[in-house]
XYZ file of C-alpha atoms in Angstrom:
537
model
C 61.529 63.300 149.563
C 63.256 60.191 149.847
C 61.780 56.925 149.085
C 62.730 53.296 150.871
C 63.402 50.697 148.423
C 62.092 47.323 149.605
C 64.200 44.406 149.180
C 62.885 40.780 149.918
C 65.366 38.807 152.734
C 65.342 36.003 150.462
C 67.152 37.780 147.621
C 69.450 39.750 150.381
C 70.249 36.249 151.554
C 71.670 34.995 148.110
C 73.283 38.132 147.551
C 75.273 38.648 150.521
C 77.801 36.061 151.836
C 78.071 35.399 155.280
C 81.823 35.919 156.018
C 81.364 37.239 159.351
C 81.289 34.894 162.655
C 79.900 35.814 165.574
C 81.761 38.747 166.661
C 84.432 38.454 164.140
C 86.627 41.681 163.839
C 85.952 43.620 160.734
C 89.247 42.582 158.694
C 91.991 45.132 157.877
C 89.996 47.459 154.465
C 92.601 47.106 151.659
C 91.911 50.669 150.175
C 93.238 50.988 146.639
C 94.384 54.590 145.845
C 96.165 56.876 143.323
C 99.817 57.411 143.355
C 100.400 61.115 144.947
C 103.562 62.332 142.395
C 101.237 62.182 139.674
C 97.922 62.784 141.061
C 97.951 64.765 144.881
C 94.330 65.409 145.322
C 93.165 61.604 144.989
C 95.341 60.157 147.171
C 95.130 63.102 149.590
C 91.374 62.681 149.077
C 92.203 58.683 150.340
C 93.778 59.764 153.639
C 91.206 62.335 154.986
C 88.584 59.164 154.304
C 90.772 56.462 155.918
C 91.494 58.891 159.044
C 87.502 59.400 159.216
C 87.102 55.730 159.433
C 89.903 54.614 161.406
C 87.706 56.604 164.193
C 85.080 54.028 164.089
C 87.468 51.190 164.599
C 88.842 50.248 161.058
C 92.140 48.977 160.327
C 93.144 50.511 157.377
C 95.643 49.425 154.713
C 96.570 52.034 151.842
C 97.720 51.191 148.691
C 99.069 53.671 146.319
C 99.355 52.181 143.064
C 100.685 53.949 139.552
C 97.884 54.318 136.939
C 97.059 53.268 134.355
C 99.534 50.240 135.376
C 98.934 48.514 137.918
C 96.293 50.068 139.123
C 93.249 49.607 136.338
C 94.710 45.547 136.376
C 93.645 45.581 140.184
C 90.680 47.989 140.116
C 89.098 46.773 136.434
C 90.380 43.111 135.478
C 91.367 41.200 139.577
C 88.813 43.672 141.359
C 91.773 43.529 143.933
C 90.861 45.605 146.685
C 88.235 46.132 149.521
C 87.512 49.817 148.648
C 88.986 51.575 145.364
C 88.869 55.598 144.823
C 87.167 55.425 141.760
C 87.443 58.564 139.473
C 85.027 58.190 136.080
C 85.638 60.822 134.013
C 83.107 63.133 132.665
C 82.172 63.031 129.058
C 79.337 64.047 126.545
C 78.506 59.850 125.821
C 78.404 59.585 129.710
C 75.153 62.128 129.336
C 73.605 58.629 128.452
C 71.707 57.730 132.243
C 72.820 53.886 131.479
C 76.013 54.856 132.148
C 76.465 55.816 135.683
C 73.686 53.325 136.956
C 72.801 49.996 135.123
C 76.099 49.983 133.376
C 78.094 50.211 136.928
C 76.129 48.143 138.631
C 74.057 45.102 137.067
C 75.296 42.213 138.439
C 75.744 41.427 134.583
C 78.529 43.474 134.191
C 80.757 42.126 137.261
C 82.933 40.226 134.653
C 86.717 40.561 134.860
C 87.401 44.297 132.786
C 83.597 44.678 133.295
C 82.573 48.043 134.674
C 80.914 46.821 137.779
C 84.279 46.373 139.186
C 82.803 46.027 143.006
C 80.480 42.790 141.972
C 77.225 44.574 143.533
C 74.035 42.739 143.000
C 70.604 43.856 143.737
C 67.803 41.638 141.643
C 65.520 44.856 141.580
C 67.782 47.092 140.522
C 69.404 44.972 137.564
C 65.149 44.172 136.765
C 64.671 47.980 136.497
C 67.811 48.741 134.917
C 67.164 45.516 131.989
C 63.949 47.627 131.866
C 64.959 51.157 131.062
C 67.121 50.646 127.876
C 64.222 49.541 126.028
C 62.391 52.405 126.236
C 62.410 55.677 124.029
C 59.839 57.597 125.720
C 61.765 59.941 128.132
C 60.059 60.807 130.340
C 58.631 57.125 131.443
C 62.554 55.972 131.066
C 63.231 58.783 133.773
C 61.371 57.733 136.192
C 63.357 54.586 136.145
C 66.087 56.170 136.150
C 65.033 58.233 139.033
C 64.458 54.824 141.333
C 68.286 53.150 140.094
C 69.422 55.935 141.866
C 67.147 55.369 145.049
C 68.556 52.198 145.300
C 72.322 52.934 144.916
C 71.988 55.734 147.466
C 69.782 53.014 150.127
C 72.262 50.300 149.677
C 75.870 52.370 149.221
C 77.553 49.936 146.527
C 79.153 53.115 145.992
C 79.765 56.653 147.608
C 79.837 59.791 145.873
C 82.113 61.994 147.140
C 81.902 64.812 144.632
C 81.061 65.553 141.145
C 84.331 66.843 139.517
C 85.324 70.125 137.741
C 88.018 70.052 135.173
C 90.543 72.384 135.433
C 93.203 73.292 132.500
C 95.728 75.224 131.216
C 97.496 76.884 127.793
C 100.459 78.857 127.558
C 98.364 81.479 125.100
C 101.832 82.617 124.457
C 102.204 79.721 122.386
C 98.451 78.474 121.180
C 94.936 79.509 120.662
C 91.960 78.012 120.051
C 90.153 78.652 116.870
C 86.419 78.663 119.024
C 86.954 76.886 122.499
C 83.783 74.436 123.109
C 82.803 73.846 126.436
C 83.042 70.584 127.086
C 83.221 67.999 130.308
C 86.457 66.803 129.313
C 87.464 70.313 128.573
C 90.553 71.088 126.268
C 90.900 67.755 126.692
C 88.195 66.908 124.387
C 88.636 66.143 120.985
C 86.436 68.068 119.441
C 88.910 71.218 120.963
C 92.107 69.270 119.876
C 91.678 69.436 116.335
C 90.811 73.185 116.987
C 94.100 73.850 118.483
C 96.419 76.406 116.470
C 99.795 76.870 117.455
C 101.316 80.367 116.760
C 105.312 78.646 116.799
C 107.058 78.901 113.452
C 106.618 74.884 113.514
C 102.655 74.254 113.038
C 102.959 72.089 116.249
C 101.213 72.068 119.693
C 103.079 70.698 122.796
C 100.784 68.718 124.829
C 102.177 67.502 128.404
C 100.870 65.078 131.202
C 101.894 62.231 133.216
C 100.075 59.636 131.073
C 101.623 57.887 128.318
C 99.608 57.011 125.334
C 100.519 53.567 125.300
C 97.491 51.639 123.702
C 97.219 52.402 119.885
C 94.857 49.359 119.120
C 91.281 50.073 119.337
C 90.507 46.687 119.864
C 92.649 46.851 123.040
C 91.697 50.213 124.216
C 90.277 50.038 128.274
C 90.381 53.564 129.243
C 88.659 56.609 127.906
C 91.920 57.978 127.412
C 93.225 54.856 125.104
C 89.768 55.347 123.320
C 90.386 59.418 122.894
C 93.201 59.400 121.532
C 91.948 56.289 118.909
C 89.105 58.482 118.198
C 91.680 61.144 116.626
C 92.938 58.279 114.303
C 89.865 56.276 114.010
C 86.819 58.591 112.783
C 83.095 57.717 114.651
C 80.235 57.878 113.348
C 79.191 60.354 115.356
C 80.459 62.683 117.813
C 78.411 63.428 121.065
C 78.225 67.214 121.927
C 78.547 68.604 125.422
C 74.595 68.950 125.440
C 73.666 65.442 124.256
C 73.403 66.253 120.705
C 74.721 64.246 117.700
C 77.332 65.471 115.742
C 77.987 63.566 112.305
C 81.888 63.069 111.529
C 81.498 59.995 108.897
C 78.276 59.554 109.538
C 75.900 61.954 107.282
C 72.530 60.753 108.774
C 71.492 58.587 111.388
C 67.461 57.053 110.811
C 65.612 55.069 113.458
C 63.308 52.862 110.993
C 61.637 51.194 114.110
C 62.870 50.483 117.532
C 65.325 47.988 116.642
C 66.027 48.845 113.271
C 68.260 51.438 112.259
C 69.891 52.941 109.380
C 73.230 55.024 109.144
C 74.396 56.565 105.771
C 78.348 57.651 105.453
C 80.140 60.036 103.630
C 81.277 59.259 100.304
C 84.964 59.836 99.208
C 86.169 59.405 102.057
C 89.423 57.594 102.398
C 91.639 56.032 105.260
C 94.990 57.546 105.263
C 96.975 54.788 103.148
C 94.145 56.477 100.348
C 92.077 53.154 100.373
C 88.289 54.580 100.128
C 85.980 54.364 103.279
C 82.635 52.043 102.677
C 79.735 50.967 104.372
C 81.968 47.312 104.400
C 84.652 48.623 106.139
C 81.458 49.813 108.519
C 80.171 46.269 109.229
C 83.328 44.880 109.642
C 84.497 46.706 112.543
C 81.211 46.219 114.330
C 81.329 42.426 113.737
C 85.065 42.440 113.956
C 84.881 43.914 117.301
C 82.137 41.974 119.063
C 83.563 38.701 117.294
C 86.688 39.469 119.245
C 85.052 41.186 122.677
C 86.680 44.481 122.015
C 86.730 45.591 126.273
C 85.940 48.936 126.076
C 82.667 48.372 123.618
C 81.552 43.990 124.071
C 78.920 45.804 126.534
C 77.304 48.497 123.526
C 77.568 45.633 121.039
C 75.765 42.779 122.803
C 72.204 44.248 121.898
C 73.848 44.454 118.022
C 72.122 41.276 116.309
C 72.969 42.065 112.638
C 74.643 44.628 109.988
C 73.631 44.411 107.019
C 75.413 46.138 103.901
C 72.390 48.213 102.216
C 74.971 49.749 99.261
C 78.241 51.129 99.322
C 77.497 53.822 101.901
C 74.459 52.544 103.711
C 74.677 50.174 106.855
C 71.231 48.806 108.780
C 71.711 47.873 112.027
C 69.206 45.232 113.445
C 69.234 45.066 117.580
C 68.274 41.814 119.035
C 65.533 44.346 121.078
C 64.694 47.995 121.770
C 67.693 49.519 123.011
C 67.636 53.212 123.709
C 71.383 53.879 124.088
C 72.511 52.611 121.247
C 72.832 55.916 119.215
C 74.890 57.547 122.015
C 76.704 55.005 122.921
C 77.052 52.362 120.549
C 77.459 54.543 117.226
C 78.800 57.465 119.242
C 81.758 55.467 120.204
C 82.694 53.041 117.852
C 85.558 53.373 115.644
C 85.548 52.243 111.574
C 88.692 50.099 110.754
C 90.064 49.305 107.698
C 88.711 46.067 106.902
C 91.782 45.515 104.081
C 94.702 45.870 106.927
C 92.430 43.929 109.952
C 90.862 41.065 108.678
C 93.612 39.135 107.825
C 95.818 40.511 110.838
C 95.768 37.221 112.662
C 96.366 34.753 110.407
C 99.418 36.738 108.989
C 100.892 37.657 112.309
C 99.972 34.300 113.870
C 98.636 36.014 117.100
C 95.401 34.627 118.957
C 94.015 37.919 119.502
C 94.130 41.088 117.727
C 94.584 43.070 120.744
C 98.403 41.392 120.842
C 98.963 43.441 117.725
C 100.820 46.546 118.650
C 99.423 48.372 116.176
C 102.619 51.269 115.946
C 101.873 52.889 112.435
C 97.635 52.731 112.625
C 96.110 52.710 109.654
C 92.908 55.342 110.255
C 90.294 57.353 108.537
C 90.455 59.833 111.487
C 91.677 63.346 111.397
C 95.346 62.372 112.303
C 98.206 59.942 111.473
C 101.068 59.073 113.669
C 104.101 60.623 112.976
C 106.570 58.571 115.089
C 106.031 57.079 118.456
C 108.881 56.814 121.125
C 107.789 54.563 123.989
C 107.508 56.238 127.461
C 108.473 60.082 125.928
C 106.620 61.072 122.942
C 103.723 60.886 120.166
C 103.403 62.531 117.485
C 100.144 62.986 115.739
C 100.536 64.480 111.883
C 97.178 66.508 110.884
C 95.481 65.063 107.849
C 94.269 68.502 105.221
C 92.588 65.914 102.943
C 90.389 65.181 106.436
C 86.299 65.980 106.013
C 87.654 68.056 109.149
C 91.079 69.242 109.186
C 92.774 69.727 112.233
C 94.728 73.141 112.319
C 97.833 71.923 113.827
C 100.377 68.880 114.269
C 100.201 67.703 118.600
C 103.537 66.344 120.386
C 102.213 64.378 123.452
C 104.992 64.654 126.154
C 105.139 62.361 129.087
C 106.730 63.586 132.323
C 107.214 61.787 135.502
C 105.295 64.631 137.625
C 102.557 67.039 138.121
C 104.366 69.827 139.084
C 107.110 68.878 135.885
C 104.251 69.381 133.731
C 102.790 72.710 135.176
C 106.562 73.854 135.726
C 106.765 73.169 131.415
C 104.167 75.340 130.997
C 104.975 78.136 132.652
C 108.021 78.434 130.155
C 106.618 77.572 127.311
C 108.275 73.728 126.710
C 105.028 72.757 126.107
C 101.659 74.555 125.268
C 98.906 72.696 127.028
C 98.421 71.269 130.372
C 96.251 67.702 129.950
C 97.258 67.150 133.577
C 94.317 68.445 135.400
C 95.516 71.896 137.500
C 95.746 71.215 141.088
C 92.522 74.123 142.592
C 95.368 74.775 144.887
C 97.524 76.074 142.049
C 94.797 78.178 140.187
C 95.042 81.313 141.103
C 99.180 81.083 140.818
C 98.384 80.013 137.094
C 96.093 82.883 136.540
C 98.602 85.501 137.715
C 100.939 84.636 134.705
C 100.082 87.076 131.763
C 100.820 84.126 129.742
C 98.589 81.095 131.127
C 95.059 81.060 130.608
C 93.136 78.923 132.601
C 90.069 76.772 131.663
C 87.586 75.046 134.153
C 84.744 73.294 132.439
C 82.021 71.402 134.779
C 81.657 68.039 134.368
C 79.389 65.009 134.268
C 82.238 62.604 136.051
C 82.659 61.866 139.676
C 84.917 60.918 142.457
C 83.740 58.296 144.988
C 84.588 55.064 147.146
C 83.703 51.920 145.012
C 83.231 48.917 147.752
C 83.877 45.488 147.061
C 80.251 43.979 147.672
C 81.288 40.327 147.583
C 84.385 40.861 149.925
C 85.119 39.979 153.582
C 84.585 43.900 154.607
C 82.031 45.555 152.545
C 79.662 42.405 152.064
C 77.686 43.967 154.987
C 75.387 46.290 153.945
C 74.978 48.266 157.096
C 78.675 49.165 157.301
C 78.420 50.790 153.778
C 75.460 52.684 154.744
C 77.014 53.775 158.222
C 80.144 54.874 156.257
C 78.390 57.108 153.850
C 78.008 59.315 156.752
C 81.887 58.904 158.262
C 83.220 61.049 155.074
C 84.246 64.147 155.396
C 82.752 65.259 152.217
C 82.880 69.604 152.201
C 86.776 69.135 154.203
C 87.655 67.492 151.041
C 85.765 69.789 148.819
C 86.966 73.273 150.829
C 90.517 71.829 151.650
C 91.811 69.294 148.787
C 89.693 71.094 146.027
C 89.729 74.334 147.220
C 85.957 74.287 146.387
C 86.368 73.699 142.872
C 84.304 70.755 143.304
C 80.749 69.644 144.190
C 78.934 67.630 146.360
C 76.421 65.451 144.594
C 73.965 62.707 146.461
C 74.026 60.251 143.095
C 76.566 58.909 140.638
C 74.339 61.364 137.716
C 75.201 64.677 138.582
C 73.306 67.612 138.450
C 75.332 68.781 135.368
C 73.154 66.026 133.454
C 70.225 68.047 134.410
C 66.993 66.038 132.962
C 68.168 62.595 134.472
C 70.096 63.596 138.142
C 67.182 62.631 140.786
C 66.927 65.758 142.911
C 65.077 64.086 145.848
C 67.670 62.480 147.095
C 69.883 63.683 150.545
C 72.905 65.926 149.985
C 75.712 63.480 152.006
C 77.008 65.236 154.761
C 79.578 64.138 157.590
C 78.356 63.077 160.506
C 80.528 60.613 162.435
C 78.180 59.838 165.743
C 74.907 59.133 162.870
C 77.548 56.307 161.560
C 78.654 54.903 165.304
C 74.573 54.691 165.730
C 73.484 53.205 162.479
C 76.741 50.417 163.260
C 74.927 49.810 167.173
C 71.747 49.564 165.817
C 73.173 47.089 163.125
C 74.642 44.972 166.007
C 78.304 45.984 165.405
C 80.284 46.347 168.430
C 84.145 47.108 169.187
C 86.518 45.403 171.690
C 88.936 46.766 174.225
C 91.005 48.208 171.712
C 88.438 50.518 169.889
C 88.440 47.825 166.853
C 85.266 47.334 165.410
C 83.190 43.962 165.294
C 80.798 42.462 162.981
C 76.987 41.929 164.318
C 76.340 38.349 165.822
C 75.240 36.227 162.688
């Protein structure tokens, strides 16, 4: 059963602007999309949405833009767009609930390469969400939980279109893996990486996609692919497994002395791979180092982080400025340990203002790998370390290509050995006819859906998001773009993440004359030419 959320007109007042005149068209919806050489089924996914709404009267405007660049500029740092077609990956530190609710969406987080990119404020919901991470007990945080996604599905800051199954593939001609893990990021995921053996003469696996490994800085790292492959040349703490569970890597024990007290205890004998040892100093460091310099990806985990305090040579206490119940998962589960002898004096000796300038070609890592050689827009090549705490098995060659079907087509005859471009559903079965591809589909905990602009000149209304959730053609996309290797899911925590997905909530479902009535009933009308009108103000 679905419960109304009451929200008082005052605060609706402050929060929405009044753009609209008195019977003002709706302007032109600058929709921000994915380019279709590299990845088909988003910006196909785009067009059957801005047909569907063109019916009700919208003008709109497509905008196919190459990712990462500059696409994540417009969608994560200018917010430059009306609508975006937001896909958030799936991973095992996205299991964390904060993720896909207060995270997206308090208004706290609607800075510039903040993660609520469409500037949505609701006072309850960032009350409710402040509330949550402070408490450990479960089952009373779920409930919470439970009513942040009430409220995103009542006012439509952003609509799900479908929960998202990753789809990959090996040449098994070529490589194995020494005990596949299911994961939501699939092969993808580095925890099957460094399990990758290559049967080639050469101990190397051939990785291909259309993404470039460009970032190497983990101070500068934005995307969770920037901040996977620093995590193979960085070590965590911790690991998150595809069930929630912690999985030391130079962590050996993780204790929770109170609730905002907590001590971690690292290997010993470790070293980074210039042989300088690991310590608990280089631990602190990086966690000061990167909140003293607002680090993009992880200034959100470490604002709660009030002290570290050096216990002995490998013991760190971490002292939170108040209870803060993601911080194992996501704070220690994604931070990286630097090398406090090669960072700390980085910027006075390259006389740069920020050590995210620092191009950081030949890293410097504890992590299982070391970079071989680099060669901009082509290759990467990633050297296994066997003094690692966890050897990887083989070397990996990242190869960039311009295309999708480039990469599949390399595949096939065995240029390279793994697929990270995710397989087209359309192209599936093909793969699995080949005696020599093996296919991999792993369900995930990320989503596809329309992220609105809240504080712009179209989507500041409300009424129009909510009468749009029902003008997408949700199972068309699903049957036809997906070939049903996809779900539909009402909220942004799917029901992968079992224990915190609120199953009370409506399964969206198209229905284009539901969103002409909730628009009349909302005082939209259109003119002579079918365009569609803002409500009277």
């Amino acid at each position: 059963m679905t419960r109304n959320i009451a929200i008082t007109l005052g605060a609706w007042l402050i929060a929405t602007p009044l753009y609209a005149q008195e019977g003002e068209l709706v302007p032109e919806v600058h929709f921000l999309s994915w380019p279709s050489a590299t990845y088909a089924n988003f910006a196909e996914t785009g067009n059957y949405v801005a047909e569907e709404w063109e019916k009700l009267g919208l003008t709109i405007r497509m905008d196919q833009q190459a990712f990462p660049n500059p696409m994540l500029k417009m969608w994560f740092t200018d917010h430059e767009f009306d609508v975006v077609l937001s896909s958030l990956s799936g991973a095992p530190h996205r299991l964390e609930p904060d993720f896909f609710t207060n995270s997206q969406f308090n208004s706290a987080n609607s800075s510039p390469g903040s993660w609520n990119v469409g500037e949505y404020s609701n006072p309850e919901f960032d009350r409710l969400g402040n509330e949550q991470v402070k408490i450990y007990d479960n089952e009373k945080r779920r409930e919470i939980i439970y009513k942040l996604q009430e409220i995103l599905v009542e006012d439509q800051p952003d609509a799900v279109l479908s929960s998202q199954v990753q789809i990959f593939a090996v040449n098994k001609d070529n490589m194995e893996f020494d005990g596949y893990q299911p994961n939501p990021q699939g092969v993808r995921a580095n925890v099957n990486q460094i399990d990758m053996r290559s049967k080639r003469d050469q101990n190397l696996v051939r990785i291909g996609w259309t993404l470039e490994y460009s970032v190497l800085n983990p101070t500068a790292a934005r995307t969770i692919e920037e901040t996977e492959i620093a995590a193979l040349l960085y070590d965590r703490l911790l690991w998150i497994g595809a069930d929630g569970s912690l999985n030391y890597r130079l962590a050996e024990s993780v204790e929770s002395v109170s609730d905002t007290e907590i001590v971690v205890t690292i290997r010993s004998g470790h070293t980074f791979s210039d042989g300088q040892p690991v310590t608990a100093e280089d631990v602190k460091f990086s966690f000061d180092y990167m909140k003293k310099w607002e680090a993009p990806y992880f200034t959100q985990h470490l604002s709660r982080v009030e002290n570290v305090e050096v216990v002995d040579p490998t013991t760190v206490r971490f002292t939170l400025t108040e209870p803060y119940a993601p911080f194992v998962m996501n704070t220690l589960g994604q931070m990286y340990v630097l090398p406090k002898h090669v960072w700390e004096p980085l910027v006075d000796d390259l006389g740069i203002e920020n050590p995210q300038q620092f191009a950081n070609d030949n890293p410097v890592g504890s992590g299982p790998y070391k970079v071989k050689y680099r060669r901009e827009g082509t290759e990467l090549y990633l050297e296994r370390r066997e003094d690692h705490f966890d050897p990887p098995l083989s070397d990996l060659l990242y190869v960039v290509y311009g295309s999708a079907e480039i990469v599949t087509q390399s595949l096939k005859t065995g240029s390279i050995d793994v697929s990270f471009q995710p397989v087209p559903p359309s192209a599936v079965a093909e793969l699995e006819a080949l005696d020599n591809i093996e296919v991999y589909e792993a369900q995930s905990n990320g989503i596809n859906s329309l992220r609105y602009k809240t504080t712009g000149p179209v989507f500041w209304n409300r009424d129009l998001r909510r009468a749009l959730f029902h003008a997408i053609p949700y199972q068309r996309i699903v049957d036809e773009i997906y070939d049903g290797k996809a779900a539909l899911t009402s909220t942004q925590i799917t029901p992968v993440n079992g224990y915190w997905h609120n199953p009370n909530l409506p399964t969206p479902k198209y229905d284009l004359e539901k969103a002409r009535q909730i628009l009349e009933e909302a005082g939209f009308t259109w003119d002579s030419d079918g365009r569609l009108r803002f409500p009277a103000q």
